[in-house]
Amino acid sequence: MARRESEFDADDKHPMQPTSADIILRQQLEYSISRYFYEGCDRIVQNLLSHCRWYATTHASALTLVIECPDQFTNWQILQQIVAMANVLSGIVSSAKIRICPPDTQTVPFEMRVDELPVYRDWV
């Protein structure tokens, strides 16, 4: 038998607005995942990332690693390393995606879910 919403205790309901503690915990999680990701990458990827703006975000239901490329050349180099980055990220979290944003804001960012990794194995 389905329960009506009014039958749930107030403690069982999700808060409508995140508390300051929720926000701080989310920021700490994003920082920690970013650090583990960066430390897990080889020097080539670390060097490429140093030329980009990049961050991990959990605002959506799954973690997203966003990489904003400053120019087309760097964008192409980052795309060539996406499988290596996905391998590192999949070792940290099971459900995540990588979004690579080219410098041209008119171009659609490339996205890859880490659970799609087997499809991209031939890129290596």
Coordinates of C-alpha atoms in Angstrom, one line a residue:
M1 CA 0.0 0.0 0.0
A2 CA 1.4 3.4 -1.0
R3 CA 2.0 5.9 1.8
R4 CA 0.7 9.4 1.4
E5 CA 3.2 12.2 1.9
S6 CA 1.5 13.4 5.1
E7 CA 2.3 10.0 6.7
F8 CA 6.1 10.6 6.6
D9 CA 7.8 12.2 9.5
A10 CA 9.3 15.6 8.9
D11 CA 12.8 14.2 9.4
D12 CA 12.3 11.8 6.5
K13 CA 11.7 14.5 4.0
H14 CA 14.5 16.1 2.0
P15 CA 15.2 19.7 2.8
M16 CA 14.0 22.1 0.1
Q17 CA 17.1 24.4 0.5
P18 CA 20.6 23.1 1.2
T19 CA 21.9 24.3 4.6
S20 CA 25.2 26.0 4.9
A21 CA 26.6 22.7 6.2
D22 CA 25.4 20.9 3.0
I23 CA 27.1 23.6 0.9
I24 CA 30.3 23.3 2.8
L25 CA 30.3 19.5 2.6
R26 CA 29.6 19.6 -1.1
Q27 CA 32.5 22.0 -1.7
Q28 CA 34.8 19.8 0.4
L29 CA 33.7 16.7 -1.6
E30 CA 34.4 18.5 -4.9
Y31 CA 37.8 19.7 -3.7
S32 CA 38.8 16.3 -2.5
I33 CA 37.7 14.6 -5.8
S34 CA 39.5 17.2 -7.8
R35 CA 42.7 16.7 -5.8
Y36 CA 42.5 12.9 -6.1
F37 CA 41.8 13.2 -9.8
Y38 CA 44.8 15.6 -10.4
E39 CA 47.2 13.5 -8.4
G40 CA 46.1 10.4 -10.3
C41 CA 46.8 11.9 -13.7
D42 CA 50.2 11.6 -15.4
R43 CA 52.4 14.6 -16.0
I44 CA 51.1 15.1 -19.5
V45 CA 47.5 15.5 -18.3
Q46 CA 48.6 17.6 -15.3
N47 CA 50.4 19.9 -17.7
L48 CA 47.4 20.2 -20.0
L49 CA 45.1 20.9 -17.1
S50 CA 47.4 23.7 -15.9
H51 CA 46.6 25.6 -19.1
C52 CA 42.8 25.2 -18.6
R53 CA 40.2 26.2 -16.1
W54 CA 38.9 22.9 -14.6
Y55 CA 36.8 21.8 -11.7
A56 CA 34.6 19.1 -10.3
T57 CA 30.9 19.8 -9.7
T58 CA 28.2 17.8 -8.0
H59 CA 25.3 20.2 -8.8
A60 CA 23.7 17.6 -11.0
S61 CA 22.9 14.1 -9.9
A62 CA 26.3 12.8 -10.9
L63 CA 29.8 14.3 -10.6
T64 CA 30.9 16.3 -13.6
L65 CA 34.5 17.1 -14.3
V66 CA 34.4 20.4 -16.4
I67 CA 37.4 21.4 -18.4
E68 CA 37.3 24.8 -20.1
C69 CA 40.0 25.0 -22.8
P70 CA 41.6 28.4 -23.6
D71 CA 42.3 27.6 -27.3
Q72 CA 41.6 25.1 -30.0
F73 CA 45.0 23.5 -29.8
T74 CA 44.7 22.8 -26.0
N75 CA 41.1 21.6 -26.6
W76 CA 42.4 19.0 -29.1
Q77 CA 45.1 17.9 -26.8
I78 CA 42.6 17.5 -23.9
L79 CA 40.3 15.5 -26.2
Q80 CA 43.2 13.2 -27.0
Q81 CA 43.6 12.5 -23.3
I82 CA 40.0 11.9 -22.4
V83 CA 40.3 8.2 -22.1
A84 CA 43.2 8.5 -19.7
M85 CA 41.3 11.1 -17.6
A86 CA 38.2 8.9 -17.6
N87 CA 40.3 6.0 -16.4
V88 CA 41.5 8.0 -13.4
L89 CA 38.1 9.4 -12.7
S90 CA 36.4 6.0 -12.8
G91 CA 38.9 4.8 -10.1
I92 CA 37.6 7.6 -7.8
V93 CA 33.8 7.6 -8.5
S94 CA 31.6 5.1 -10.3
S95 CA 29.2 7.6 -11.8
A96 CA 30.6 10.7 -13.4
K97 CA 31.1 12.5 -16.7
I98 CA 33.7 14.7 -18.2
R99 CA 32.7 17.8 -20.1
I100 CA 35.3 19.4 -22.3
C101 CA 34.4 23.0 -23.2
P102 CA 36.1 24.5 -26.3
P103 CA 37.0 28.2 -26.4
D104 CA 34.3 29.0 -28.9
T105 CA 31.2 29.4 -26.9
Q106 CA 29.1 28.7 -30.0
T107 CA 30.5 25.1 -30.1
V108 CA 28.8 22.4 -28.1
P109 CA 31.0 20.9 -25.3
F110 CA 32.0 17.3 -25.7
E111 CA 30.7 15.0 -22.9
M112 CA 31.7 11.5 -22.0
R113 CA 30.3 9.4 -19.1
V114 CA 32.9 7.3 -17.4
D115 CA 30.6 4.2 -17.7
E116 CA 31.0 4.6 -21.5
L117 CA 34.8 4.0 -21.2
P118 CA 34.7 0.6 -23.0
V119 CA 33.3 2.3 -26.1
Y120 CA 36.4 4.6 -26.2
R121 CA 39.1 2.0 -25.5
D122 CA 40.1 2.0 -29.2
W123 CA 41.0 5.7 -28.9
V124 CA 44.1 4.9 -26.8

